[in-house]
GROMACS .gro file of C-alpha atoms in nm:
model
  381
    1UNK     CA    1  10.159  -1.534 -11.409
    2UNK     CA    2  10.144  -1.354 -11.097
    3UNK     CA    3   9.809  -1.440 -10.888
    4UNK     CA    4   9.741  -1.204 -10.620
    5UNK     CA    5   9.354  -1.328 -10.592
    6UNK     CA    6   9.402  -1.603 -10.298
    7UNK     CA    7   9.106  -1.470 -10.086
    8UNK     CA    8   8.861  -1.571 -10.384
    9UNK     CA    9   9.031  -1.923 -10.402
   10UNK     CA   10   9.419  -2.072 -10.385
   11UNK     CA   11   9.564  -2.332 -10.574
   12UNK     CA   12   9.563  -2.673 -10.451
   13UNK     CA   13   9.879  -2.808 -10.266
   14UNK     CA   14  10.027  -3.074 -10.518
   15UNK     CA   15  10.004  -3.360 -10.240
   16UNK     CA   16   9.558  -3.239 -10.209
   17UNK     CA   17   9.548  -3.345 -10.523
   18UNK     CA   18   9.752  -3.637 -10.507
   19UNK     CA   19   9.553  -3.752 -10.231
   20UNK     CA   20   9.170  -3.680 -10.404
   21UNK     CA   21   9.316  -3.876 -10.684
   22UNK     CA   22   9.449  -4.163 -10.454
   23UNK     CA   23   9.117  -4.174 -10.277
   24UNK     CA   24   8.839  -4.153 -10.522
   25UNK     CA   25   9.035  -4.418 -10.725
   26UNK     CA   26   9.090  -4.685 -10.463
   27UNK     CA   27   8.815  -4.595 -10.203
   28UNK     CA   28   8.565  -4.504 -10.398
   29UNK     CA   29   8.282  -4.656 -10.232
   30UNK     CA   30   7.966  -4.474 -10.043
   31UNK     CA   31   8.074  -4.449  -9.695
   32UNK     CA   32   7.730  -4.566  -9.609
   33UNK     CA   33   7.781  -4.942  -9.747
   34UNK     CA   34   7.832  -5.172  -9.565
   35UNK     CA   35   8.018  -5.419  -9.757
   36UNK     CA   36   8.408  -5.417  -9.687
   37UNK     CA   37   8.478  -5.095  -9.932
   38UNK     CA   38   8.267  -4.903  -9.813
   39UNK     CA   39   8.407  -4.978  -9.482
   40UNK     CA   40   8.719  -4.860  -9.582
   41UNK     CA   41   8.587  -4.543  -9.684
   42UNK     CA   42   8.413  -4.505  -9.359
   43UNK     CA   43   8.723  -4.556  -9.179
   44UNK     CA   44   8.919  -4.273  -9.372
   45UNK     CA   45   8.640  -4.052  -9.316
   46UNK     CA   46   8.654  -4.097  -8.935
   47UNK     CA   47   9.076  -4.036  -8.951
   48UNK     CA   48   9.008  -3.704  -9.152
   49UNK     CA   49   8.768  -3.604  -8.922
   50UNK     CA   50   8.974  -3.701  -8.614
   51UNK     CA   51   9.284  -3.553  -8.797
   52UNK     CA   52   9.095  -3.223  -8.833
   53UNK     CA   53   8.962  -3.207  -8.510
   54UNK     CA   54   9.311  -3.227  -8.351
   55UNK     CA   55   9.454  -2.976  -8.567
   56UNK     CA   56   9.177  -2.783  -8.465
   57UNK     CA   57   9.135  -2.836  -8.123
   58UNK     CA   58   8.842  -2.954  -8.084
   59UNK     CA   59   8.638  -3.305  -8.052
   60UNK     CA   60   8.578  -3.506  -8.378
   61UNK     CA   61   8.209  -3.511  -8.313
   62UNK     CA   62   8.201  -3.157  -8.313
   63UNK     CA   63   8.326  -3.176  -8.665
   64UNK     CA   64   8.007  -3.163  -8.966
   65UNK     CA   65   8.117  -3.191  -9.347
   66UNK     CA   66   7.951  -2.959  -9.588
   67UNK     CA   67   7.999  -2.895  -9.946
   68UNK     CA   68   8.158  -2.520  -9.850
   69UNK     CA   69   8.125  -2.200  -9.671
   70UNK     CA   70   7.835  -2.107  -9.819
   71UNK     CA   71   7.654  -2.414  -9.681
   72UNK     CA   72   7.827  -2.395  -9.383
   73UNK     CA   73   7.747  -2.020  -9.257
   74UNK     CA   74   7.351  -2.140  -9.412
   75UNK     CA   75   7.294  -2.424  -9.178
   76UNK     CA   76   7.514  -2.244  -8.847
   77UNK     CA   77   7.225  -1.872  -8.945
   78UNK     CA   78   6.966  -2.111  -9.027
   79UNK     CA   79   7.013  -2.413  -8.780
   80UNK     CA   80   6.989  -2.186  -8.501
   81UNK     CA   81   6.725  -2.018  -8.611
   82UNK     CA   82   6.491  -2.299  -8.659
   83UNK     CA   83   6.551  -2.505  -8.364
   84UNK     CA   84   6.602  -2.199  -8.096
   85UNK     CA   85   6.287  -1.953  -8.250
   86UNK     CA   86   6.071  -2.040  -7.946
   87UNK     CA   87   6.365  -1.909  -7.729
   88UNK     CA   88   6.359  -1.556  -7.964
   89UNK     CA   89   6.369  -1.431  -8.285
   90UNK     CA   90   6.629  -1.193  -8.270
   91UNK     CA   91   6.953  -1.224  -8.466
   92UNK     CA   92   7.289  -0.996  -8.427
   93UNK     CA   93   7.526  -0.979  -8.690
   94UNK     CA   94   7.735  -0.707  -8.885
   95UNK     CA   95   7.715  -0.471  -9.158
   96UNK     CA   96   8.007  -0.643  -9.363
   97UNK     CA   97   7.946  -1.004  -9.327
   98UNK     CA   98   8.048  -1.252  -9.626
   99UNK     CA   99   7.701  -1.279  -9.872
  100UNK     CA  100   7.656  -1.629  -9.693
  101UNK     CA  101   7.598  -1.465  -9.369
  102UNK     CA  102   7.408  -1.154  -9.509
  103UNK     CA  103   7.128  -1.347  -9.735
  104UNK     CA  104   7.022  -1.625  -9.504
  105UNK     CA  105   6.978  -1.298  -9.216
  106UNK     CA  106   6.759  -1.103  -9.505
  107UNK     CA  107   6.530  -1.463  -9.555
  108UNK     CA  108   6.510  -1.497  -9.161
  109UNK     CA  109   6.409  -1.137  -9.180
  110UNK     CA  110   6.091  -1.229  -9.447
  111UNK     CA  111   6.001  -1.462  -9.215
  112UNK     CA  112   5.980  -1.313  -8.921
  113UNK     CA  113   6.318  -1.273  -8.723
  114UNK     CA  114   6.455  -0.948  -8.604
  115UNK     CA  115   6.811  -0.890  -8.754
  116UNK     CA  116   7.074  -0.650  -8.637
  117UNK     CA  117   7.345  -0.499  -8.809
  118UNK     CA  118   7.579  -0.348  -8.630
  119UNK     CA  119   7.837  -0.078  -8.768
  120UNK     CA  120   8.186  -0.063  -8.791
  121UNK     CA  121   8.484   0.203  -8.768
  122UNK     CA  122   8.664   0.351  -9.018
  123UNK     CA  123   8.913   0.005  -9.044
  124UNK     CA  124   8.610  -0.189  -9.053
  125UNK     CA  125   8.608  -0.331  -8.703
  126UNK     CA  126   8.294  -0.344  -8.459
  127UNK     CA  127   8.321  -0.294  -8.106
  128UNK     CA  128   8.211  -0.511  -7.873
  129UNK     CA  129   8.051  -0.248  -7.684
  130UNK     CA  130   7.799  -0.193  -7.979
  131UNK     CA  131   7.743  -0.624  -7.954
  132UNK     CA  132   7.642  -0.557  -7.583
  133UNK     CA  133   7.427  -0.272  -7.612
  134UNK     CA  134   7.253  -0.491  -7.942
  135UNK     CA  135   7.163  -0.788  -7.703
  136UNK     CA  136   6.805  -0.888  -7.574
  137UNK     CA  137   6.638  -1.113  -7.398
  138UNK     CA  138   6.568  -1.254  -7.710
  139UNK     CA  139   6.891  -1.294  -7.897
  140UNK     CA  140   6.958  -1.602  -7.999
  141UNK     CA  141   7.291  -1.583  -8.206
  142UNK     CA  142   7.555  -1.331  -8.269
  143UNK     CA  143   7.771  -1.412  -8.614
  144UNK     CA  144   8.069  -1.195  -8.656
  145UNK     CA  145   8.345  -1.261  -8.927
  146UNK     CA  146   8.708  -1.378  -8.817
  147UNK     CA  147   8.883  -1.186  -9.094
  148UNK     CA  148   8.702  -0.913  -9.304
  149UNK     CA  149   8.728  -1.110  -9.657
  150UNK     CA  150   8.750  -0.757  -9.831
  151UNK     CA  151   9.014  -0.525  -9.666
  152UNK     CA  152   9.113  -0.796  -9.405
  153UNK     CA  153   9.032  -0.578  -9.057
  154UNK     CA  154   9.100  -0.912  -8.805
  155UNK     CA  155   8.743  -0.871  -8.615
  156UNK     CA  156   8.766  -0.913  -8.205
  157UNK     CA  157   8.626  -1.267  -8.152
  158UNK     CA  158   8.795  -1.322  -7.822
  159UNK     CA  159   8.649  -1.072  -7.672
  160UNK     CA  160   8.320  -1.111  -7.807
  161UNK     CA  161   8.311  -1.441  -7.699
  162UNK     CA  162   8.419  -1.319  -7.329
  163UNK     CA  163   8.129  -1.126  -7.357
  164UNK     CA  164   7.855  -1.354  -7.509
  165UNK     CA  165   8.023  -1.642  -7.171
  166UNK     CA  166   7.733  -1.387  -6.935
  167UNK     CA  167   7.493  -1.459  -7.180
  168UNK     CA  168   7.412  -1.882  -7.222
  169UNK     CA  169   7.136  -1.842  -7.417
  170UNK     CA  170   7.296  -1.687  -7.727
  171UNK     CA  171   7.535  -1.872  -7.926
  172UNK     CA  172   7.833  -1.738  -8.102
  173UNK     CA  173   7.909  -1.817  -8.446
  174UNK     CA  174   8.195  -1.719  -8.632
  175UNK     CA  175   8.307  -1.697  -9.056
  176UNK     CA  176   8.642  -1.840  -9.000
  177UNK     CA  177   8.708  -1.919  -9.401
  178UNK     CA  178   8.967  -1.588  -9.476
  179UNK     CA  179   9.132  -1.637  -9.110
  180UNK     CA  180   9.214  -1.995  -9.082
  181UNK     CA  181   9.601  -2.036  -9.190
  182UNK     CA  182   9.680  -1.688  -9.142
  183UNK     CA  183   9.513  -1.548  -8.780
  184UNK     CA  184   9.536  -1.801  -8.488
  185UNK     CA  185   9.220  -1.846  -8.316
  186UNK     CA  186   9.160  -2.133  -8.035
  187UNK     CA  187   8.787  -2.188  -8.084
  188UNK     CA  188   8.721  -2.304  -7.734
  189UNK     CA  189   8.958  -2.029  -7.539
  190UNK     CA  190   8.699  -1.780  -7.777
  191UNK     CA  191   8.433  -1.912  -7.649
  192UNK     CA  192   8.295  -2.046  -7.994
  193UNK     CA  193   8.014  -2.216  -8.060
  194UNK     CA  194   7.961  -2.256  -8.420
  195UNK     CA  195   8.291  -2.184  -8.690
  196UNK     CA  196   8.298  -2.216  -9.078
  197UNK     CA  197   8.564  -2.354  -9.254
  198UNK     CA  198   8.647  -2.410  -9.647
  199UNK     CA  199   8.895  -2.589  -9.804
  200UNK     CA  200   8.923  -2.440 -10.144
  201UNK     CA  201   9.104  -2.119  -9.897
  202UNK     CA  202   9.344  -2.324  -9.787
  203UNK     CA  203   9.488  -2.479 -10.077
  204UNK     CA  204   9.243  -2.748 -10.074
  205UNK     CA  205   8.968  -2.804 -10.312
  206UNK     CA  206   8.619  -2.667 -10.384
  207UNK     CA  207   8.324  -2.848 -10.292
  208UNK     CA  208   8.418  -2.946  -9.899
  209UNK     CA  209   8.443  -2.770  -9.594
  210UNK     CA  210   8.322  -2.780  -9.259
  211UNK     CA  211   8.091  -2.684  -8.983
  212UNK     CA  212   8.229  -2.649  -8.553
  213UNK     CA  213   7.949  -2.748  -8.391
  214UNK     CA  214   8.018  -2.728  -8.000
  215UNK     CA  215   7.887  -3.051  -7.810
  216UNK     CA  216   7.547  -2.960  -7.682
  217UNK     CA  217   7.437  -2.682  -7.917
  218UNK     CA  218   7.145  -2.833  -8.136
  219UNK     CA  219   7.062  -2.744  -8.487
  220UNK     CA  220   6.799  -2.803  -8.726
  221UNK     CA  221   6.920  -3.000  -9.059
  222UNK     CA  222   6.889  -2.798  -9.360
  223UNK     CA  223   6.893  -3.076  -9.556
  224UNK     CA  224   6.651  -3.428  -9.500
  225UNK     CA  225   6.804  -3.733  -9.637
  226UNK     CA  226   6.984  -4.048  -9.528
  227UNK     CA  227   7.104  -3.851  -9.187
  228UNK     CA  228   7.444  -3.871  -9.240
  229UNK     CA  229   7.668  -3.658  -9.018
  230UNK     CA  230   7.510  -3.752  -8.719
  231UNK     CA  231   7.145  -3.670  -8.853
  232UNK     CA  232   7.263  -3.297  -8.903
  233UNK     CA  233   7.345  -3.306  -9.271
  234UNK     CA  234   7.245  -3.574  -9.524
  235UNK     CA  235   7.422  -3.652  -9.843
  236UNK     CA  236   7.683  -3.917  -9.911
  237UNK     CA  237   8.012  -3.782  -9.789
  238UNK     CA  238   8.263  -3.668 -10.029
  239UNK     CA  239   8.562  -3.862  -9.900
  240UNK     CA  240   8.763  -3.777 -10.117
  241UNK     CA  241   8.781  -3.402 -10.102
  242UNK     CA  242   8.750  -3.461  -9.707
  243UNK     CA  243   9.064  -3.633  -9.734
  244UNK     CA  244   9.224  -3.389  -9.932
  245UNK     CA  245   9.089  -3.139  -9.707
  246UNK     CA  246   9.273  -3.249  -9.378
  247UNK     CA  247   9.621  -3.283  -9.593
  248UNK     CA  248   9.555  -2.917  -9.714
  249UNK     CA  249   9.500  -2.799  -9.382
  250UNK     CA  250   9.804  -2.949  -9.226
  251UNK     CA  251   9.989  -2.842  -9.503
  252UNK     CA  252   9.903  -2.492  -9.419
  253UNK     CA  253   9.923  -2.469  -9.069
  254UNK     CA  254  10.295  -2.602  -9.140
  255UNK     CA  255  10.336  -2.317  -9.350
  256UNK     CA  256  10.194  -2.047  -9.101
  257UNK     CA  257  10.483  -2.198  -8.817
  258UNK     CA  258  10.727  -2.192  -9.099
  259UNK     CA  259  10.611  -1.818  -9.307
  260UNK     CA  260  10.405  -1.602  -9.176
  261UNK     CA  261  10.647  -1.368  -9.099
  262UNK     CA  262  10.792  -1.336  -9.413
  263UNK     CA  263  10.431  -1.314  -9.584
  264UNK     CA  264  10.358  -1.048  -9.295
  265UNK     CA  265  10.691  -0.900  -9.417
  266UNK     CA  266  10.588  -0.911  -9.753
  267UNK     CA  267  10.240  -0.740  -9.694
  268UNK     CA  268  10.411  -0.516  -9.559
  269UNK     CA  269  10.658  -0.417  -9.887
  270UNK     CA  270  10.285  -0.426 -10.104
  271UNK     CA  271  10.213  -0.167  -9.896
  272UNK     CA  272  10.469   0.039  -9.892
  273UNK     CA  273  10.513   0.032 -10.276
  274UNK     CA  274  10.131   0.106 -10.345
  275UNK     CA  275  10.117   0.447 -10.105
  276UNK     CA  276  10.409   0.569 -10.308
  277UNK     CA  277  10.150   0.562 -10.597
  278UNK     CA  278   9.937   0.850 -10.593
  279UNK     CA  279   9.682   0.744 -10.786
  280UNK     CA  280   9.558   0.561 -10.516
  281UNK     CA  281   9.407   0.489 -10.148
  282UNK     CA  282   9.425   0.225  -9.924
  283UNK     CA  283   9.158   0.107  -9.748
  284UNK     CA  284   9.310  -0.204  -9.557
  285UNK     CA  285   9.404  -0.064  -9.204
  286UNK     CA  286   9.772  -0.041  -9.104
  287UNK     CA  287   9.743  -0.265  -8.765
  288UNK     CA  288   9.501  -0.531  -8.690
  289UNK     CA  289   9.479  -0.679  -9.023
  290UNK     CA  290   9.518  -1.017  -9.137
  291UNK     CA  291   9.895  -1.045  -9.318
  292UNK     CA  292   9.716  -1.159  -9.637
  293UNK     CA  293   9.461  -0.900  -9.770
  294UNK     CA  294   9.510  -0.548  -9.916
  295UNK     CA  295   9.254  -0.301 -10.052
  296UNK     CA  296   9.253  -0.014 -10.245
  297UNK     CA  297   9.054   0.240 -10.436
  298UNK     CA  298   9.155   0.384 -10.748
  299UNK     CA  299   9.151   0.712 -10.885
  300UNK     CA  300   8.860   0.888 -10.998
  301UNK     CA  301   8.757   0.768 -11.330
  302UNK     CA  302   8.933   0.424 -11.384
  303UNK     CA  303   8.656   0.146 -11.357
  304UNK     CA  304   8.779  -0.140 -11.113
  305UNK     CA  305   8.637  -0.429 -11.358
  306UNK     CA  306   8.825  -0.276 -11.677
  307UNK     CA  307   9.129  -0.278 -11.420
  308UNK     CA  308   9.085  -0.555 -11.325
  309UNK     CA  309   9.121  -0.701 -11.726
  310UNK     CA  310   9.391  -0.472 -11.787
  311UNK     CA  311   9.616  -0.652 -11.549
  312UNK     CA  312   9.527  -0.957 -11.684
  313UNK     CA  313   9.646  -0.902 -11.987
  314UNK     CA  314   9.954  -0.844 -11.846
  315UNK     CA  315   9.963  -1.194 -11.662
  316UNK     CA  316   9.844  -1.059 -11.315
  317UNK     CA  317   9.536  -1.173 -11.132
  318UNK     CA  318   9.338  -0.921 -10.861
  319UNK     CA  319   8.938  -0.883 -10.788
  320UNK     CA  320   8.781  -0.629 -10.704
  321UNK     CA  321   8.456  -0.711 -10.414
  322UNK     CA  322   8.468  -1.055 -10.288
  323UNK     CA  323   8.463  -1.308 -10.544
  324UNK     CA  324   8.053  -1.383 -10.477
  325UNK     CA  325   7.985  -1.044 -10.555
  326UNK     CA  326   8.229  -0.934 -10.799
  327UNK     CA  327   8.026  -0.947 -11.083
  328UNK     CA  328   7.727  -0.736 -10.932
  329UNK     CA  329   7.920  -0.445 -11.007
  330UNK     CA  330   7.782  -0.289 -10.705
  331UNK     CA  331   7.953  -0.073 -10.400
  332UNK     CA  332   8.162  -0.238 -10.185
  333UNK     CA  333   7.930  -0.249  -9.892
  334UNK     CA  334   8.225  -0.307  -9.658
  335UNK     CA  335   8.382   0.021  -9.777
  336UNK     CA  336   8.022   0.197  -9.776
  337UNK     CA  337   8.030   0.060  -9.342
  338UNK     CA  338   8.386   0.170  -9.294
  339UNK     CA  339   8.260   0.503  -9.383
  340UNK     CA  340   8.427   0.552  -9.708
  341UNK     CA  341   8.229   0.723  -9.918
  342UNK     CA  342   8.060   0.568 -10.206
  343UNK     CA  343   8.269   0.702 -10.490
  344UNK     CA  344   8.564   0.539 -10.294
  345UNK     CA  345   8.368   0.253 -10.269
  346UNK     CA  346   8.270   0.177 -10.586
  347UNK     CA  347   8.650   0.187 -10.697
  348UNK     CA  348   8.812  -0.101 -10.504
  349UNK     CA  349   9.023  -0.364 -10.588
  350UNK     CA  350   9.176  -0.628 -10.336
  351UNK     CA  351   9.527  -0.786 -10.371
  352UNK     CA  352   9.546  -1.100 -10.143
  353UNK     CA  353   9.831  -1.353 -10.102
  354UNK     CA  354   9.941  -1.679 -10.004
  355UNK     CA  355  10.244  -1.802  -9.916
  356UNK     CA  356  10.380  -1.920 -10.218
  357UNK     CA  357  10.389  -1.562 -10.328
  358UNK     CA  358  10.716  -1.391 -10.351
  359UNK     CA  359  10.898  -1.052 -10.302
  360UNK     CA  360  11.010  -1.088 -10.669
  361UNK     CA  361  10.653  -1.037 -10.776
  362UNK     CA  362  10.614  -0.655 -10.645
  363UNK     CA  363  10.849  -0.492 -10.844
  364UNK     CA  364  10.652  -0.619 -11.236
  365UNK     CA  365  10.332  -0.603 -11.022
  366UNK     CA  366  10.331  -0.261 -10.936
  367UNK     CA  367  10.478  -0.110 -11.281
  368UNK     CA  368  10.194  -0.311 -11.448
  369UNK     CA  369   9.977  -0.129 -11.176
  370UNK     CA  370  10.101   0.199 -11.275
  371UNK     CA  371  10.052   0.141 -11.689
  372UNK     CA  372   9.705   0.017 -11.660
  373UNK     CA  373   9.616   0.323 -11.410
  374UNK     CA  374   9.810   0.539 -11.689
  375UNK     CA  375   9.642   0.366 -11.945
  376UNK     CA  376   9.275   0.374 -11.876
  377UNK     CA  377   9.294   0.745 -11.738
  378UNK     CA  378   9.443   0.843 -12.084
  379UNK     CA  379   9.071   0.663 -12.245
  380UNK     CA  380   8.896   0.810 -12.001
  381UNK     CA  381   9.046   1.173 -12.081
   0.00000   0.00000   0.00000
């Protein structure tokens, strides 16, 4: 098996799971309780948390659990939303946002806020230029991706957030689940106030991840309960998969010192053996890119999803959109924003690594490329 589909989700380190399993089977307890195990519990929450927080550089109360990304980018759109609205109504964000940025802006909209999208350039990056001619008086949040999760353009956050420092009043969140790992990014020195986070991209598991939340911004809880997390989101923590999450994510910073030049270096050789296939385009830009993500179109008449199966029967994993759009079978909208074209669009697939991939993968990879583009064209004919 060769799986080049890491930007939808990676495979757990061996020691994550080794340390869910130790967890939920000896300290299984609520965290809540107050009883002796649940105590326990409690107290390996607080070391994840403080074990995150240094690894991130931040405080541990600045640190909210959440169940993922998705809930995460929710409550940071949302939160602000809610508990700033009397300060404005007015929202800036981009045209190729992750679905978990986009939908929450478009139910905001229905009820009343003002939502800008700005536009990107032909790599998919906006300028920050366009972010200071969108803000008003009345803008009360700017969310911009770290790392395009489709063709991997590396967005610029620093100097968004050097821009946003004149302006108090708006808050600066930022969709840090495809960049964490791979793109350093000091969330203070940025000037960030609110960052997503998700395990399950990090070699950690599904169902936890985690919400920056710089000391003094407020937020309104999505979700009423028990007020755990500090009253900002209720729900018995999963300890467990917190756990697991911290070892996954000093697992993989370990990596990044010890790797990411050879995965850079590998990028690199993808790239160089898919131009010298004509039957296709890339879309990822050359420079300014996260080392992890490549995207291309096919040729004219070669549906992505049948691709997309035809590799697979040969034992090698790709998408095509992002993974919570995939099966819409819709335009990339990223590619439609970078100016693409919508025939180009609608033909994309996305190769992303990790770095347990291998240089001894390209070679089978790209011949299996070549017979299912050789393949399906022959149908199609």
């Amino acid at each position: 098996m060769i799986y080049l589909d890491n930007s939808a989700t990676t495979k757990p380190f061996p020691e994550v799971i080794d340390s869910f399993v130790a967890v939920a089977t000896n300290y299984f307890a609520n965290p809540s309780s107050l009883h002796g195990l649940g105590m326990k519990a409690e107290r390996l929450l607080a070391q994840a948390r403080e074990q995150i927080a240094a690894m991130l550089r931040v405080k541990p109360n600045e640190i909210v659990f959440t169940s993922g990304g998705t809930e995460a980018n929710n409550f940071a759109i949302k939160g602000v939303a809610w508990q700033y609205q009397r300060r404005g109504r007015h929202i800036i964000t981009t045209k190729i946002e992750h679905p978990s940025v986009a939908e929450p802006c478009r139910q905001l909209e229905e009820l009343g806020f003002e939502v800008t999208y700005l536009p990107v350039d032909r790599e998919g990056r906006v300028s920050v230029e366009q972010v200071e001619r969108a803000l008003r008086d009345d803008t009360i949040l700017v969310s911009v991706m770290h790392v395009n999760n489709e063709v991997g353009t590396v967005q610029p956050i620093e100097e968004i957030g050097a821009l946003l420092s004149r302006y108090p009043k708006t808050l600066f969140h930022v969709d840090r689940v495809q960049g964490i790992s791979k793109v350093p990014l000091d969330l203070k020195q940025a000037g960030v106030d609110l960052c997503t986070i998700s395990a399950h991209k990090f070699h950690g598991l599904r169902g936890a991840g985690l919400l920056y939340v710089r000391e003094g911004v407020r937020l309104a809880p999505l979700i009423a309960g028990g007020g755990q997390e500090r009253q900002l989101r209720s729900g018995t923590e999963n300890v467990a998969a917190i756990v697991a999450m911290a070892k996954a994510l000093r697992l993989a910073l370990e990596r990044y010192e010890r790797d990411i030049g050879r995965l850079q270096a590998l990028k690199d050789e993808w790239l160089e053996a898919l131009l010298a296939i004509p039957d296709i385009e890339i879309n990822t830009p050359r420079d300014g890119a996260a080392p992890h993500i490549i995207n291309f179109s096919l040729k004219r008449g070669v549906k992505p999803e049948v691709f997309v199966h035809e590799l697979e029967k040969r034992g090698i994993y790709v998408s095509t959109t992002s993974a919570c759009s995939s099966k819409k079978k819709a335009p990339s909208k990223t590619l439609l924003a970078m100016g693409l074209g919508e025939d180009r669009a609608e033909r994309g697939i996305r190769i992303s690594l990790s770095f347990d991939n291998s240089r001894e993968e390209i070679a089978p990879a790209v011949a299996a490329i070549k017979q299912a583009i050789k393949t399906l064209s022959e149908v199609t004919e």
